Coordinates of C-alpha atoms in Angstrom, one line a residue:
X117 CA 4.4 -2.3 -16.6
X118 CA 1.8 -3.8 -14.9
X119 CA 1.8 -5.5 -11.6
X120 CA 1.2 -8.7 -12.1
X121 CA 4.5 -9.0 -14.2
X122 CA 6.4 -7.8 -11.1
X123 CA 5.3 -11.2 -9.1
X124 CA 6.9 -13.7 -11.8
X125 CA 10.2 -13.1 -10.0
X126 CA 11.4 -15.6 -7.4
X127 CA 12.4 -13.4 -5.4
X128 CA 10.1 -11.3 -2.5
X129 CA 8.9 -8.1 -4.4
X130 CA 9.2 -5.0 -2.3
X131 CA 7.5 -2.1 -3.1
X132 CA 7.1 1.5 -0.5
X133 CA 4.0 3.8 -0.3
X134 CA 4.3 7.5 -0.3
X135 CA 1.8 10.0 0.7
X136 CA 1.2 13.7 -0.9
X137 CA 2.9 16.4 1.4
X138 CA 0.5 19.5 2.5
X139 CA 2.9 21.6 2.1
X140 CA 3.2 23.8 -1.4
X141 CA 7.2 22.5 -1.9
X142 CA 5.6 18.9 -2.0
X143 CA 7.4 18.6 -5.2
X144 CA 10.3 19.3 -3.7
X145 CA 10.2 16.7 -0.6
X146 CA 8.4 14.2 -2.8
X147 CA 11.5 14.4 -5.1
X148 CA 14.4 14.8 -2.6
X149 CA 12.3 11.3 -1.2
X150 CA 12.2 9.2 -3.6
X151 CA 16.0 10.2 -5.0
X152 CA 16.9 8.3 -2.0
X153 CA 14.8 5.1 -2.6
X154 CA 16.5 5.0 -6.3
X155 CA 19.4 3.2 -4.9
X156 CA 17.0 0.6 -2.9
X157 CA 15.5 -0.3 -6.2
X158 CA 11.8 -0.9 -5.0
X159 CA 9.7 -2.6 -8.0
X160 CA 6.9 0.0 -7.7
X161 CA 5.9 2.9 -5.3
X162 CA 2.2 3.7 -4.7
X163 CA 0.8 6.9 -3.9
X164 CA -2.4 7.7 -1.4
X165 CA -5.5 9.2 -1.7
X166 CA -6.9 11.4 1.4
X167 CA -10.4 10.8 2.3
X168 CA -13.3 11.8 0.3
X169 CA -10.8 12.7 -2.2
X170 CA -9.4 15.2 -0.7
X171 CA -6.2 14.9 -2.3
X172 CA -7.2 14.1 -5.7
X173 CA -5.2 17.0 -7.1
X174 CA -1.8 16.3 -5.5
X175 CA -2.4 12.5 -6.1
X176 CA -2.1 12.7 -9.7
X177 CA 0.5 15.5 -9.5
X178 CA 2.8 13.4 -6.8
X179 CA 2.2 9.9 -9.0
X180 CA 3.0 11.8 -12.3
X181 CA 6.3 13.0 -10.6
X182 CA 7.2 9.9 -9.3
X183 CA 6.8 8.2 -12.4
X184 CA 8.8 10.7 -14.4
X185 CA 11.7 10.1 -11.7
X186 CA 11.6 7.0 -13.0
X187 CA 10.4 4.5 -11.1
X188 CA 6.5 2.2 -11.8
X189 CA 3.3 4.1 -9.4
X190 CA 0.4 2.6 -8.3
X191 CA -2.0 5.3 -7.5
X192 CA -4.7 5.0 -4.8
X193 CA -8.0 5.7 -6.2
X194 CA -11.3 5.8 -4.2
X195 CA -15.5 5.2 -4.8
X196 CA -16.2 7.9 -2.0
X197 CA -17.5 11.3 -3.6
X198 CA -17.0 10.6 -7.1
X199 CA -19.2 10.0 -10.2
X200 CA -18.4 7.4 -12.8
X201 CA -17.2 10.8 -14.9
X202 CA -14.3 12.5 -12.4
X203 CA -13.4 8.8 -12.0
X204 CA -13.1 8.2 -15.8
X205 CA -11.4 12.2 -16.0
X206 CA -8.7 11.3 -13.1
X207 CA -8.0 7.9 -14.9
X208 CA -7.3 9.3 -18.0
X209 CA -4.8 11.8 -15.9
X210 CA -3.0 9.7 -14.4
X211 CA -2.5 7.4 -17.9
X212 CA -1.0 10.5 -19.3
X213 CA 0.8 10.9 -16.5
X214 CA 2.9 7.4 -17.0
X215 CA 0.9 5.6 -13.9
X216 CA -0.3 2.4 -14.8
X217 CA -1.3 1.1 -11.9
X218 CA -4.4 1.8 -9.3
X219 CA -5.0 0.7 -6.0
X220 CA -8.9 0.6 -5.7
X221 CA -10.0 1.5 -2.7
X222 CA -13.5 2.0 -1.0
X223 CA -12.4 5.1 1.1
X224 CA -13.6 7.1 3.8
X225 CA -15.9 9.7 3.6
X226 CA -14.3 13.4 4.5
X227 CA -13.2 13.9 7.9
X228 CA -16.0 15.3 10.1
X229 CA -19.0 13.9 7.6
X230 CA -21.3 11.7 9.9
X231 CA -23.3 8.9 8.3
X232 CA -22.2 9.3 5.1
X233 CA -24.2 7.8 2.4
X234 CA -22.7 5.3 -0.1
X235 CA -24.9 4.4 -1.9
X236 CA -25.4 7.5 -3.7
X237 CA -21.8 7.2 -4.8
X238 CA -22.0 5.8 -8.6
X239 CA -19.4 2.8 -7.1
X240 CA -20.7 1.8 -4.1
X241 CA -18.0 -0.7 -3.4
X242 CA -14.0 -1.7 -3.8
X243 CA -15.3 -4.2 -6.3
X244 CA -17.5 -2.2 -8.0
X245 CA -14.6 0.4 -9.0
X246 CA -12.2 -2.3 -9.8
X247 CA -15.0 -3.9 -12.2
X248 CA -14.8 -0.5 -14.1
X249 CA -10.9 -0.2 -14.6
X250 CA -10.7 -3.9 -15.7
X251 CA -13.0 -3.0 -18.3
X252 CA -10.3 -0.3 -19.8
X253 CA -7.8 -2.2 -20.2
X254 CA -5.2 -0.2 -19.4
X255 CA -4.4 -0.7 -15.5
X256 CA -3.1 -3.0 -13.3
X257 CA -5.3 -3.2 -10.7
X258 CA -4.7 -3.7 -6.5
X259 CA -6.8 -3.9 -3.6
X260 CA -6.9 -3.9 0.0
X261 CA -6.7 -6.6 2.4
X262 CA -6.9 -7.2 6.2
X263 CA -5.6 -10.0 7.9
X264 CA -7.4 -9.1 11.1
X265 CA -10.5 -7.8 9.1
X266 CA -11.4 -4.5 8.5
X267 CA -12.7 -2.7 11.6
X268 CA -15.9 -2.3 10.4
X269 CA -17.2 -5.6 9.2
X270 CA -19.0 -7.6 11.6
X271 CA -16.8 -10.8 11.5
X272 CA -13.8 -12.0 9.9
X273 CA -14.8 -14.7 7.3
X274 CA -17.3 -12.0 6.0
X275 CA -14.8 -9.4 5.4
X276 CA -12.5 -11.7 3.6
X277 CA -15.6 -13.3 1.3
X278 CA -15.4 -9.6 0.2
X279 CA -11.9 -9.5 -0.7
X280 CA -12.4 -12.8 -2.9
X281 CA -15.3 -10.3 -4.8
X282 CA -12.6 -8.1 -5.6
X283 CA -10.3 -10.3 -7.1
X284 CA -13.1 -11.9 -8.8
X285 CA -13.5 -8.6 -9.9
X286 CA -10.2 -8.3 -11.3
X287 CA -7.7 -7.2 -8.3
X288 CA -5.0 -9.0 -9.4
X289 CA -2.4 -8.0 -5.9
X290 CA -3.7 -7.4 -2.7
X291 CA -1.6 -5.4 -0.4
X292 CA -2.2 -5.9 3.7
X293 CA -3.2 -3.2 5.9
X294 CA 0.1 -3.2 8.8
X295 CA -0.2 -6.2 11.4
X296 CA 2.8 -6.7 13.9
X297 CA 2.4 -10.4 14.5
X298 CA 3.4 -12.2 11.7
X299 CA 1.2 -15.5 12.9
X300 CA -1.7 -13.4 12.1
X301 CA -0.5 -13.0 8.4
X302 CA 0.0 -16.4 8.2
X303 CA -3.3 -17.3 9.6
X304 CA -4.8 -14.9 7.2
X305 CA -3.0 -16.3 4.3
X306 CA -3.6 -19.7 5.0
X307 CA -7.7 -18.9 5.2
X308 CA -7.8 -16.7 2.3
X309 CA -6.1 -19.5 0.1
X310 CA -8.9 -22.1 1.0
X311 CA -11.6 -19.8 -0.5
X312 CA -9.6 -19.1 -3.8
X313 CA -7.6 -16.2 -3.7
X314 CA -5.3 -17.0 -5.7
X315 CA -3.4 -13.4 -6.6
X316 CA -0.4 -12.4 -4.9
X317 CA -0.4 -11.1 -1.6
X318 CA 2.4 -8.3 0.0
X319 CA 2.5 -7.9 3.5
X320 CA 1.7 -4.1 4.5
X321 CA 4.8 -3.3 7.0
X322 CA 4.9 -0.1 9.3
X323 CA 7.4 0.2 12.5
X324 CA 6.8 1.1 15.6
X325 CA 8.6 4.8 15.6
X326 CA 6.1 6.8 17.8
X327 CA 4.1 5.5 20.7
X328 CA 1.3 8.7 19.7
X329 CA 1.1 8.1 16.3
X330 CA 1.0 4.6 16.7
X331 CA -2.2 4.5 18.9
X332 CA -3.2 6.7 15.9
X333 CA -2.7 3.8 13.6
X334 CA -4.4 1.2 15.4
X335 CA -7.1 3.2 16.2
X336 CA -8.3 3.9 12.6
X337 CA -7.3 0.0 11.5
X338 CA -8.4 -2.0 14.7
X339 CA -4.5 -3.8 14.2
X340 CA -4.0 -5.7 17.1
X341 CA -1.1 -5.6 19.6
X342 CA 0.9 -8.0 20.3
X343 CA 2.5 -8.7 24.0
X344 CA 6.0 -8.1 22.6
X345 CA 5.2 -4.6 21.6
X346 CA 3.5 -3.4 24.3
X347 CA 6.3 -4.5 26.4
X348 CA 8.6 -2.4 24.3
X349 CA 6.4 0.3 24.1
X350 CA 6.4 0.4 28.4
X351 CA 10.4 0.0 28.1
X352 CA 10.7 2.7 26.2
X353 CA 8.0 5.4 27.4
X354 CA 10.4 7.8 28.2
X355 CA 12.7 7.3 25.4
X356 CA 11.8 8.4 22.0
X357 CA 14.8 7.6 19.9
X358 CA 15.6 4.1 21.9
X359 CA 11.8 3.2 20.8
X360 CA 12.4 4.5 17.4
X361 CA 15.4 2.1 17.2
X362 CA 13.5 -1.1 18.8
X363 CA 10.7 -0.3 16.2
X364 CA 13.2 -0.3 13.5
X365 CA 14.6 -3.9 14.9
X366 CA 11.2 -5.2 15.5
X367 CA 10.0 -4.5 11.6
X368 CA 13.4 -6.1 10.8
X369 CA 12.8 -9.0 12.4
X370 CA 9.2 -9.1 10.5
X371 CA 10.3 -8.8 7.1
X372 CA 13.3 -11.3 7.8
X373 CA 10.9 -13.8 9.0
X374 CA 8.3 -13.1 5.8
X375 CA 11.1 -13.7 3.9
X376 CA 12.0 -16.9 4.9
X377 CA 8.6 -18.2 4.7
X378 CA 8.3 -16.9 1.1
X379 CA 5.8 -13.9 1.2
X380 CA 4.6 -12.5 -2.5
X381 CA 5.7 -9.7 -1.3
X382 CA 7.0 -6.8 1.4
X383 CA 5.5 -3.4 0.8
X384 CA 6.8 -0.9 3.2
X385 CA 4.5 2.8 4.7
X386 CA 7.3 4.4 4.8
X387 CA 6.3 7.6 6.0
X388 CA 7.7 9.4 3.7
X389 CA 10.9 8.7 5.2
X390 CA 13.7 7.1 3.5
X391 CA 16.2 6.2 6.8
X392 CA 14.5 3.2 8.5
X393 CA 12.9 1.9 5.0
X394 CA 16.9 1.8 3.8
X395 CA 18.0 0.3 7.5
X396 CA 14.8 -2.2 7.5
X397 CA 16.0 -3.6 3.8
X398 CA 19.1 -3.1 3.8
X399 CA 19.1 -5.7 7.3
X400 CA 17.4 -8.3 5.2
X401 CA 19.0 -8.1 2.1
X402 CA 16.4 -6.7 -0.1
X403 CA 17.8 -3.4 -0.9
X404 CA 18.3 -4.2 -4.5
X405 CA 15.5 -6.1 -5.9
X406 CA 16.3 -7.8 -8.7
X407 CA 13.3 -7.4 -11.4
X408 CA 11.6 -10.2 -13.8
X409 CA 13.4 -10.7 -17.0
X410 CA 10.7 -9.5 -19.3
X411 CA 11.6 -5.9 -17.2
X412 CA 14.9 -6.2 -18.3
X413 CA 14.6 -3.5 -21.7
X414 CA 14.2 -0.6 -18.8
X415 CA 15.6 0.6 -16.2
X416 CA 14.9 3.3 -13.4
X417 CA 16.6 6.5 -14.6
X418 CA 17.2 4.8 -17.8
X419 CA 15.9 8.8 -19.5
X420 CA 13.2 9.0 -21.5
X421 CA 11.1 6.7 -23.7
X422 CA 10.3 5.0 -20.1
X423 CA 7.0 2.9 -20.8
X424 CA 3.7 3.7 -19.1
X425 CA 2.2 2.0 -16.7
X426 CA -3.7 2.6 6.6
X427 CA -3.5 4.4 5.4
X428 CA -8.1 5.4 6.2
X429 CA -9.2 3.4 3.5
X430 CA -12.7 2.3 4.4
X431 CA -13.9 -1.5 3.4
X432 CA -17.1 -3.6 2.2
X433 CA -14.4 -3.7 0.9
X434 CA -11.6 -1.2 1.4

């Protein structure tokens, strides 16, 4: 099923992003994981891709898995380091693998790789990658979106005239990189609207669990901070788990408000932990989304015969 059928529903689509464990037992967590989010119901869950590729191998082996459990993927795919031919060869893996849906993504080049060169990749940018899938037919296609634009683009109304090149490309859902002020979604929504984006739009949503690896966060996606959080993160210095649970409250609060003002869509970094994604939806009522009516015929778990198909992502666009 493809993506864009998701967004026909009424109702706010939620959808979770896993990443690939290190670990060899990755199957294992990965499994145990999403066994947990069964019960939630999300409408899809998308899988990353490290930089430079790095995971390429455990990306198509986690979205595979994931889609055998039983639930729609959307796999991150990325320009950086590949030829037109491993990015026709990983395609054509993850289609057998029952994925049928990418998120194209410039990426970032390999950690520890100064001035890397783009323009010897064979897809220089976001839009240039999604122009090839569209042409197979076979995907549904996201991209990447920043409603503070992307750190590296020199002003804001330049980085969003490159996400209307990538739906003009054929992105038919963009997903938001994490923001913790909602009137800067808003804001963002409202602008990108006026310049004809017309696709849906989710809102990315991480909470504020860990002071460290939120710094982290902001400091590869330039998110902004609002006073409210700051003042929770100086309430809280000395008190991991009453931060954690603030965090949880905070991104409860977001998605409830989201809600209410009719967001496309809530998709959730979850992590790769199932306890505050459950709490978060399960607060706002979305913990068993209901799915269009053409999706109907199938269900998660349903056995076989299923049908086929921040984060570091780097922009012109990301």
């Amino acid at each position: 099923m493809h993506i864009r059928d998701f967004y026909k529903n009424k109702k706010p689509v939620v959808s979770l992003e896993v990443f690939p464990p290190k670990t060899e037992d990755r199957t294992e967590i990965i499994s145990r994981l999403v066994s947990k989010f069964k019960e939630l119901s999300p409408a899809f869950i998308s899988v990353t891709y490290g930089a430079g590729g790095t995971t390429r191998e455990t990306t198509i082996e986690i979205a595979s898995l994931v889609s055998r459990l039983g639930f729609e993927v959307m796999a991150h795919l990325t320009c950086v380091g590949h030829t037109t031919g491993e990015i026709d060869d990983i395609l054509s893996r993850l289609n057998a693998g029952g994925v049928g849906n990418i998120l194209a993504l410039r990426g970032d080049p390999p950690k520890g790789v100064q001035n890397y060169d783009h323009t010897k990749d064979d897809f220089r940018f976001a839009a240039d990658l999604i122009r090839h899938i569209r042409k197979k037919g076979i995907f549904g296609i996201g991209a990447a979106a920043y409603p503070e634009g992307h750190i590296a683009s020199p002003r804001i109304s330049t980085d969003w005239a490159y996400l209307k090149e990538k739906t003009d490309a054929g992105a038919e859902l963009l997903i938001t990189q994490l923001f913790f002020d909602n009137r800067v979604f808003y804001h963002f929504l409202e602008s990108v609207r006026k310049i004809g984006v017309t696709c849906p739009i989710s809102a990315g949503i991480l909470p504020v669990l860990n002071a460290g690896a939120l710094e982290r966060m902001i400091s590869l996606c330039g998110a902004s901070i609002p006073a409210e959080v700051l003042a929770m993160l100086e309430r809280y210095e000395s008190d991991p788990e009453g931060l954690e649970k603030a965090g949880i409250e905070y991104a409860t609060a977001q998605v409830q408000d989201l809600v209410e003002n009719g967001v496309d869509g809530v998709h959730l970094y979850t992590l790769n932990r199932s306890d505050w994604v459950t709490q978060v939806l399960r607060n706002v009522d979305l913990d068993r989304w209901e799915p269009p009516e053409a999706w109907q015929f199938w269900q998660p778990g349903a056995g076989e015969g299923l049908p086929h198909g921040v984060n570091e992502d780097y922009h012109r666009g990301g």
